[in-house]
PDB file of N, CA and C in Angstrom:
ATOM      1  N   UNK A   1       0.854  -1.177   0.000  1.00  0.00           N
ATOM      2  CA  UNK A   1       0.000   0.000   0.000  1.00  0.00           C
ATOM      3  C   UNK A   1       0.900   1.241   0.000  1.00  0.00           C
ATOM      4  N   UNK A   2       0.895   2.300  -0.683  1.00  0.00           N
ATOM      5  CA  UNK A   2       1.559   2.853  -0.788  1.00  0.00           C
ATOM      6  C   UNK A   2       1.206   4.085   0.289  1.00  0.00           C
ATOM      7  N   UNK A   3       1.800   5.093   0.605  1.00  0.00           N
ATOM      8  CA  UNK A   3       1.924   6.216   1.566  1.00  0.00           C
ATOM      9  C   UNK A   3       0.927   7.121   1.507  1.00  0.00           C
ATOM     10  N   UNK A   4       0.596   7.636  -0.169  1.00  0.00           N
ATOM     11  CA  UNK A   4      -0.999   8.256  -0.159  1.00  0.00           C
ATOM     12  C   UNK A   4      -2.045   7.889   0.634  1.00  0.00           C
ATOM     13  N   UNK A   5      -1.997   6.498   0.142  1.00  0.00           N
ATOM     14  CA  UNK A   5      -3.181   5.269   0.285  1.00  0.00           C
ATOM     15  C   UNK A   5      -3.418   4.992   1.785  1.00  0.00           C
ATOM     16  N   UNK A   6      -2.244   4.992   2.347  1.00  0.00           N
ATOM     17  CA  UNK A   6      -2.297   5.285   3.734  1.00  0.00           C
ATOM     18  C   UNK A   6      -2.544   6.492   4.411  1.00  0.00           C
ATOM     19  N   UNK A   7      -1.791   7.781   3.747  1.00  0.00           N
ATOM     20  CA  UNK A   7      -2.819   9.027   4.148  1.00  0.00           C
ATOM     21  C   UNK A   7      -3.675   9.067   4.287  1.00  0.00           C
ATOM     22  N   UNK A   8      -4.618   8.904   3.185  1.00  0.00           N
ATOM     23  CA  UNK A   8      -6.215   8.849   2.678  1.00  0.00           C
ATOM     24  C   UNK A   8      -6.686   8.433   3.484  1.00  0.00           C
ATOM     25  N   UNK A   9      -6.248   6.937   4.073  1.00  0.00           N
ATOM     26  CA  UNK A   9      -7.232   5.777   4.781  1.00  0.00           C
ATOM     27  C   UNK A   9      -7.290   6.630   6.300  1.00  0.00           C
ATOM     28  N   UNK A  10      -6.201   7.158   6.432  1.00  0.00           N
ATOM     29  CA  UNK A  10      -5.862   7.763   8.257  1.00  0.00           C
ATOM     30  C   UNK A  10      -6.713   9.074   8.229  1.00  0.00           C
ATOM     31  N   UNK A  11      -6.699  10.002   7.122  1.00  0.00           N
ATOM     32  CA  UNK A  11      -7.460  11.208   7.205  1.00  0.00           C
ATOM     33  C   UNK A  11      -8.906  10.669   7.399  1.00  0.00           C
ATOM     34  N   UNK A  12      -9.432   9.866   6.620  1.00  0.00           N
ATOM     35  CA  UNK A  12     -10.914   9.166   7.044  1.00  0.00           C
ATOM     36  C   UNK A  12     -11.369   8.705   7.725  1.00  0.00           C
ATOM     37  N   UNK A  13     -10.522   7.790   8.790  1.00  0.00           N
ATOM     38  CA  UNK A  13     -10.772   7.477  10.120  1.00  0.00           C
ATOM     39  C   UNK A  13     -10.589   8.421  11.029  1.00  0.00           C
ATOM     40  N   UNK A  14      -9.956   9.345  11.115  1.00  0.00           N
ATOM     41  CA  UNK A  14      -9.932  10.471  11.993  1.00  0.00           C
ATOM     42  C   UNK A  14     -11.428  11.318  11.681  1.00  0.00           C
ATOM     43  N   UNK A  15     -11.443  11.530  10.709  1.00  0.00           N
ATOM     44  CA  UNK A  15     -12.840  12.595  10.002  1.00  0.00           C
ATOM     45  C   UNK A  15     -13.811  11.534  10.780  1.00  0.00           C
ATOM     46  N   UNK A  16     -13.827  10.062  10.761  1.00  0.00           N
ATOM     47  CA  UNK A  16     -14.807   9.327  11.658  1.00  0.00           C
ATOM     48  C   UNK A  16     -15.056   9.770  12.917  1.00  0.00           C
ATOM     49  N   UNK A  17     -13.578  10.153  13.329  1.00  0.00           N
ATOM     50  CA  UNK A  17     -13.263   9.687  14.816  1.00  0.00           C
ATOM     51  C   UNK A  17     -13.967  11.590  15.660  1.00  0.00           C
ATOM     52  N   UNK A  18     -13.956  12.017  14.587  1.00  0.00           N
ATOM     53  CA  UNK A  18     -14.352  13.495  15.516  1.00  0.00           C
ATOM     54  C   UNK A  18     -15.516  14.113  14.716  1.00  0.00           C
ATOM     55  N   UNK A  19     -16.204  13.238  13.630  1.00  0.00           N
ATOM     56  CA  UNK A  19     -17.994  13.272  13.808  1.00  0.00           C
ATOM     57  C   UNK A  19     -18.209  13.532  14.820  1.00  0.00           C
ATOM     58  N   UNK A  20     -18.543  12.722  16.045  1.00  0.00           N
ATOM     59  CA  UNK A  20     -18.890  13.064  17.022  1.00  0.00           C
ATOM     60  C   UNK A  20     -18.971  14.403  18.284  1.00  0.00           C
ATOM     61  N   UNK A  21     -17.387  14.872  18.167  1.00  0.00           N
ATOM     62  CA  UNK A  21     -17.036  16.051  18.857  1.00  0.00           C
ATOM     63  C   UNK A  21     -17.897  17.221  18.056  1.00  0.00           C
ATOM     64  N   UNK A  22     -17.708  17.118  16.843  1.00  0.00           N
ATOM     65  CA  UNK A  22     -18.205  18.144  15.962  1.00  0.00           C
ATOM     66  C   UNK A  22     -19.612  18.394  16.109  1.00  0.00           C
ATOM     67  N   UNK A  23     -20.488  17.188  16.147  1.00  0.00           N
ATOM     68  CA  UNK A  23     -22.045  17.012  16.512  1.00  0.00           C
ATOM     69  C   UNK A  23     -22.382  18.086  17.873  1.00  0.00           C
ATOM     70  N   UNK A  24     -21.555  17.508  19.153  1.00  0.00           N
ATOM     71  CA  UNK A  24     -21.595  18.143  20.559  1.00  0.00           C
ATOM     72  C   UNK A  24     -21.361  19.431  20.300  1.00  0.00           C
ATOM     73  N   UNK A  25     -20.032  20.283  19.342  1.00  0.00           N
ATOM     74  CA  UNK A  25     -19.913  21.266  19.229  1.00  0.00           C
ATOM     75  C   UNK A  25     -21.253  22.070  18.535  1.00  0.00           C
ATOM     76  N   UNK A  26     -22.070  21.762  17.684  1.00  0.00           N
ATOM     77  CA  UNK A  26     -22.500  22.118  17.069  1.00  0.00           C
ATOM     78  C   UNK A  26     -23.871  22.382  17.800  1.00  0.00           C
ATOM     79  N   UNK A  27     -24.268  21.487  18.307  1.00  0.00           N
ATOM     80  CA  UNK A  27     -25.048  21.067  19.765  1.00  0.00           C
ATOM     81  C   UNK A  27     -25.347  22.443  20.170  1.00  0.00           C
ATOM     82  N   UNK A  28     -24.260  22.232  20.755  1.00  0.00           N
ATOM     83  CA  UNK A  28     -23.843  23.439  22.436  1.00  0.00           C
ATOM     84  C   UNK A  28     -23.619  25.274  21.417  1.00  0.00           C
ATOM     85  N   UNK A  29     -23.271  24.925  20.316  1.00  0.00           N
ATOM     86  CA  UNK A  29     -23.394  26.511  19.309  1.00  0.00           C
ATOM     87  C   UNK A  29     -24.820  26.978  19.521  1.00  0.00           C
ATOM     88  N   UNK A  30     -25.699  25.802  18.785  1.00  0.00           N
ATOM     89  CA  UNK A  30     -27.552  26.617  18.897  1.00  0.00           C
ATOM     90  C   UNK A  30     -27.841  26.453  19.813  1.00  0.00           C
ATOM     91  N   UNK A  31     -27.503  25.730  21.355  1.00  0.00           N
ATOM     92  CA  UNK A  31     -28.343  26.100  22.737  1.00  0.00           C
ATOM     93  C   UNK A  31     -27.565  27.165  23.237  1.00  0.00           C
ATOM     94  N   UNK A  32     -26.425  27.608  23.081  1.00  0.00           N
ATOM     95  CA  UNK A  32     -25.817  28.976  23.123  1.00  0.00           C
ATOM     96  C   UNK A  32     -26.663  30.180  22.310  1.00  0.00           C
ATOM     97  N   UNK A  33     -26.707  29.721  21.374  1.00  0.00           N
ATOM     98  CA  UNK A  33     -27.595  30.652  20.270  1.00  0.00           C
ATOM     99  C   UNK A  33     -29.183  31.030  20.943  1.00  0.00           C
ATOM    100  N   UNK A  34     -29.902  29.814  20.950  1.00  0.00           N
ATOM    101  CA  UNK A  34     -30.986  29.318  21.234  1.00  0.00           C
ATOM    102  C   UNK A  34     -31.402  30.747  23.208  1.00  0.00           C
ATOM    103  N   UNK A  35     -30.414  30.543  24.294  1.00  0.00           N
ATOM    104  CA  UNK A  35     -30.162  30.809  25.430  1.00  0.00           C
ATOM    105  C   UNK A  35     -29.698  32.424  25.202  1.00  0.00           C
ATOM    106  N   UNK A  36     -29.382  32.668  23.980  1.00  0.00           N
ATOM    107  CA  UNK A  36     -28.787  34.242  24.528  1.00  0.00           C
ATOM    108  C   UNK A  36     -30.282  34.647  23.489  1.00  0.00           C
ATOM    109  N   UNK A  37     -30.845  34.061  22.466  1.00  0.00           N
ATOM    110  CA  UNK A  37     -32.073  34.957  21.920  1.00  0.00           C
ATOM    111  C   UNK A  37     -33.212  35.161  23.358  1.00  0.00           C
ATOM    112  N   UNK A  38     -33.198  33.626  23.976  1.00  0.00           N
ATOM    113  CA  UNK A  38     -34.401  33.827  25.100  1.00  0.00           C
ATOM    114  C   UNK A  38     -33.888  34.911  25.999  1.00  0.00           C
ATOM    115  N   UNK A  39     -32.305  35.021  26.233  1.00  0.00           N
ATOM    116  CA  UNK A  39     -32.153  35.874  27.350  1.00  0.00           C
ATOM    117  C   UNK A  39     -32.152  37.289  27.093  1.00  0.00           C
ATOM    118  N   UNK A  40     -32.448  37.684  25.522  1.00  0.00           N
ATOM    119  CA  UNK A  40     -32.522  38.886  24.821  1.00  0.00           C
ATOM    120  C   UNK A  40     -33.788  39.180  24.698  1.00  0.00           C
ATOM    121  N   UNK A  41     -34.702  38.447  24.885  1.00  0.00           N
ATOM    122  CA  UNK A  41     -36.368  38.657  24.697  1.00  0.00           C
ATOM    123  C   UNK A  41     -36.771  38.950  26.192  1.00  0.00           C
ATOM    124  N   UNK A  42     -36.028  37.833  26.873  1.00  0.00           N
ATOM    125  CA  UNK A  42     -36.618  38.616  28.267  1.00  0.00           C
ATOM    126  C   UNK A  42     -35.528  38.990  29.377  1.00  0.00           C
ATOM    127  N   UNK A  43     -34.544  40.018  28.292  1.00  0.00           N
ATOM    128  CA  UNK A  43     -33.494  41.031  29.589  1.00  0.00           C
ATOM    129  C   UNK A  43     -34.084  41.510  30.730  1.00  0.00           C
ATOM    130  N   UNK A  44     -34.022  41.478  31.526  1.00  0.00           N
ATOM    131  CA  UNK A  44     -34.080  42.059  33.203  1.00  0.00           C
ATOM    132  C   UNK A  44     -33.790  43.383  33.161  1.00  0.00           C
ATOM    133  N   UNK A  45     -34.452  44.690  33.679  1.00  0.00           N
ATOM    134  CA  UNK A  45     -33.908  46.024  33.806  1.00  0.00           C
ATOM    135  C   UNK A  45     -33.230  45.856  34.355  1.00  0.00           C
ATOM    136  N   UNK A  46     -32.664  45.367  35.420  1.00  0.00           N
ATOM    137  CA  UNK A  46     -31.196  45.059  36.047  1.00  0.00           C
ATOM    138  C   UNK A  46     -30.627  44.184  35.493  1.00  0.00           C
ATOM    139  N   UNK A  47     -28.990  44.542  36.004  1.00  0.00           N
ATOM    140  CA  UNK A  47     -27.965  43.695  35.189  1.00  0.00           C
ATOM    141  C   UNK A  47     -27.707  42.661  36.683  1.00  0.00           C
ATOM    142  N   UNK A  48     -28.517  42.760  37.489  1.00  0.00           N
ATOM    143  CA  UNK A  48     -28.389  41.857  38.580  1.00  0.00           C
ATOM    144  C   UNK A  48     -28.766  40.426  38.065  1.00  0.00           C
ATOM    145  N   UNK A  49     -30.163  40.222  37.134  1.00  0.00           N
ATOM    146  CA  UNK A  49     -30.250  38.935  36.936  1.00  0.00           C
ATOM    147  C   UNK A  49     -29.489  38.070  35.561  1.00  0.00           C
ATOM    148  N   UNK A  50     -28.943  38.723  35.419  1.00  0.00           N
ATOM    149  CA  UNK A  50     -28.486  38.822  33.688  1.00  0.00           C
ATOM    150  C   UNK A  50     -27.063  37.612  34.006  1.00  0.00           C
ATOM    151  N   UNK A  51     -27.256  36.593  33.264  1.00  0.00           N
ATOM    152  CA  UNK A  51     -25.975  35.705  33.199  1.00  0.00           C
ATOM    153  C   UNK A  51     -25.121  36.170  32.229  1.00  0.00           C
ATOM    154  N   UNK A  52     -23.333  35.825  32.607  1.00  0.00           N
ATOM    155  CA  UNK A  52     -22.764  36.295  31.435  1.00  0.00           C
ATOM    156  C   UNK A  52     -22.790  35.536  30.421  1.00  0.00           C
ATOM    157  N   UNK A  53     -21.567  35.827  29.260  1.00  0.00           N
ATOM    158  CA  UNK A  53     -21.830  34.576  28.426  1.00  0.00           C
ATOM    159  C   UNK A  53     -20.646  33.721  28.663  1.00  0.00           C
ATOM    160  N   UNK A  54     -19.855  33.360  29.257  1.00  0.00           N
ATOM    161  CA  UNK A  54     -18.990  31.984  29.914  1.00  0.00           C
ATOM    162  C   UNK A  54     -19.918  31.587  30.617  1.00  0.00           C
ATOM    163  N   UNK A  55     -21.022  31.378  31.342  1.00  0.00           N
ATOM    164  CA  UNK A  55     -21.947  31.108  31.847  1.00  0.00           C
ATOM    165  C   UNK A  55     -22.619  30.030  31.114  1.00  0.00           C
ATOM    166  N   UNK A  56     -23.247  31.037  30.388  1.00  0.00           N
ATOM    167  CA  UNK A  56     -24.208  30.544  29.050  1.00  0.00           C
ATOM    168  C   UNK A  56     -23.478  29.463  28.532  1.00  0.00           C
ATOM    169  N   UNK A  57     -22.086  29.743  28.047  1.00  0.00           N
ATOM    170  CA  UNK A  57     -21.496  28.593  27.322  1.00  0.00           C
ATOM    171  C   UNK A  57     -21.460  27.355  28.442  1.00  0.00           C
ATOM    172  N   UNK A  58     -20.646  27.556  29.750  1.00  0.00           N
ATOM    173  CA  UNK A  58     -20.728  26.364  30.562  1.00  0.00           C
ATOM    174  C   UNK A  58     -21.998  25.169  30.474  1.00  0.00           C
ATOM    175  N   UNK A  59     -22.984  26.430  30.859  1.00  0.00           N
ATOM    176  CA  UNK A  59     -24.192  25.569  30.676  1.00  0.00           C
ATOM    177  C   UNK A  59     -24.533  24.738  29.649  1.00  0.00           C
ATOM    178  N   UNK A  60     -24.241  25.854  28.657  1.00  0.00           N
ATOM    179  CA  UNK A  60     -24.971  24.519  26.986  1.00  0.00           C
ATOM    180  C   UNK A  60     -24.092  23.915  27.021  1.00  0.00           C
ATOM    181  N   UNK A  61     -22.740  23.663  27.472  1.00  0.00           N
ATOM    182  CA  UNK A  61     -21.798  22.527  27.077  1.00  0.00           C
ATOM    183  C   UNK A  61     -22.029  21.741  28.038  1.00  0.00           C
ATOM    184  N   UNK A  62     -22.426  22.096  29.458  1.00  0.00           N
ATOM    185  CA  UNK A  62     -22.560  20.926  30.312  1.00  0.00           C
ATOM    186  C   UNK A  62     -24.094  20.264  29.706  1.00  0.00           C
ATOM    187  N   UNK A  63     -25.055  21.132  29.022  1.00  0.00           N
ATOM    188  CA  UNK A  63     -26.262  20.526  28.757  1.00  0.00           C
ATOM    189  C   UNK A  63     -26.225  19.290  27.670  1.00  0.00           C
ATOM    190  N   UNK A  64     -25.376  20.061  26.536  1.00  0.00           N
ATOM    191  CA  UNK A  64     -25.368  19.067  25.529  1.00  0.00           C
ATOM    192  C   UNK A  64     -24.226  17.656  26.068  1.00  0.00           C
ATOM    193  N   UNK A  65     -23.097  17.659  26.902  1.00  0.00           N
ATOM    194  CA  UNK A  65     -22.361  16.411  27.159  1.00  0.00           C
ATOM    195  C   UNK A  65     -23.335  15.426  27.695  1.00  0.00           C
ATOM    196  N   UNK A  66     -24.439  16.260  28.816  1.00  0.00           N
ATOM    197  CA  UNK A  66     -24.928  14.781  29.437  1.00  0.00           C
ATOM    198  C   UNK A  66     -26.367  14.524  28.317  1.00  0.00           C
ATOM    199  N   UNK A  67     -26.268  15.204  27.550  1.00  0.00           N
ATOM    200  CA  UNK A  67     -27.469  14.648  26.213  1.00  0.00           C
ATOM    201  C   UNK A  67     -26.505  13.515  25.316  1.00  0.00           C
ATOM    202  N   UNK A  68     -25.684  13.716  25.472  1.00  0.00           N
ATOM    203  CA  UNK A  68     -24.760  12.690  24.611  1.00  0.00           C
ATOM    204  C   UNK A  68     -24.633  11.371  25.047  1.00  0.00           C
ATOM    205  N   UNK A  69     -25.354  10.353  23.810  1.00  0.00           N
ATOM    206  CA  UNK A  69     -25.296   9.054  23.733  1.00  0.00           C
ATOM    207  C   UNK A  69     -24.196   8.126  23.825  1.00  0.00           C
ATOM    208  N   UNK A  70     -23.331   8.648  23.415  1.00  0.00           N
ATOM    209  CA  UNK A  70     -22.195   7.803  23.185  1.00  0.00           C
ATOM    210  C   UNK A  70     -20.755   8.849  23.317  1.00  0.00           C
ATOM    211  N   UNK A  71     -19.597   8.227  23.435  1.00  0.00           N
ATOM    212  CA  UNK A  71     -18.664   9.171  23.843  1.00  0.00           C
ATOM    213  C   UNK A  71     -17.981   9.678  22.509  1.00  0.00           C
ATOM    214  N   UNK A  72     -16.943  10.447  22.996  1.00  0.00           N
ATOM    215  CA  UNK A  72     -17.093  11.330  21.952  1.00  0.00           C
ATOM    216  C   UNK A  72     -15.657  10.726  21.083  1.00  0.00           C
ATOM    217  N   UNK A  73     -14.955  10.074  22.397  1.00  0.00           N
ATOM    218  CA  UNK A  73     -13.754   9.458  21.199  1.00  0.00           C
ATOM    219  C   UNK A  73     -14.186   7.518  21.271  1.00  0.00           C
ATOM    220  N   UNK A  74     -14.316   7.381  19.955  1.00  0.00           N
ATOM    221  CA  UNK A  74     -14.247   5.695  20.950  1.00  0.00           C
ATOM    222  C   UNK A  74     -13.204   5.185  20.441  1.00  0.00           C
ATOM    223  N   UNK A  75     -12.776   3.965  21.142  1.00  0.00           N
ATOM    224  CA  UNK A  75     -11.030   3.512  21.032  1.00  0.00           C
ATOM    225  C   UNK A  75     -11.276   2.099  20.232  1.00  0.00           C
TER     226      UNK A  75
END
């Protein structure tokens, strides 16, 4: 097998191997998205109740990991 052929085959199993991460990322983008439109429709006159957005992100990333079926690298 020659060295291309082996490139090729390794770039495609990797592109397999982080489907998954990419899904979660993509996930946690529109409940980020999704979380700052709701928190823009109903802003608080105070900035007392107002989450930041490292917040926001924590959350949708902790929301979307435990929505996740299966892990994200498998061996």
């Amino acid at each position: 097998m020659s060295a291309h052929v082996r490139a090729v085959a390794a770039v495609r199993e990797l592109r397999a191997a982080l489907r998954p991460a990419a899904r979660l990322l993509r996930s946690v983008s529109h409940q980020l998205a999704d979380r700052r439109r709701e928190q823009a429709a109903s802003a608080p006159t105070s900035s007392a109740g107002a989450r930041g957005p490292k917040r926001l992100i924590l959350e949708s990333a902790l929301a979307a990991a435990n929505s996740l079926q299966a892990p994200i690298v498998s061996s």
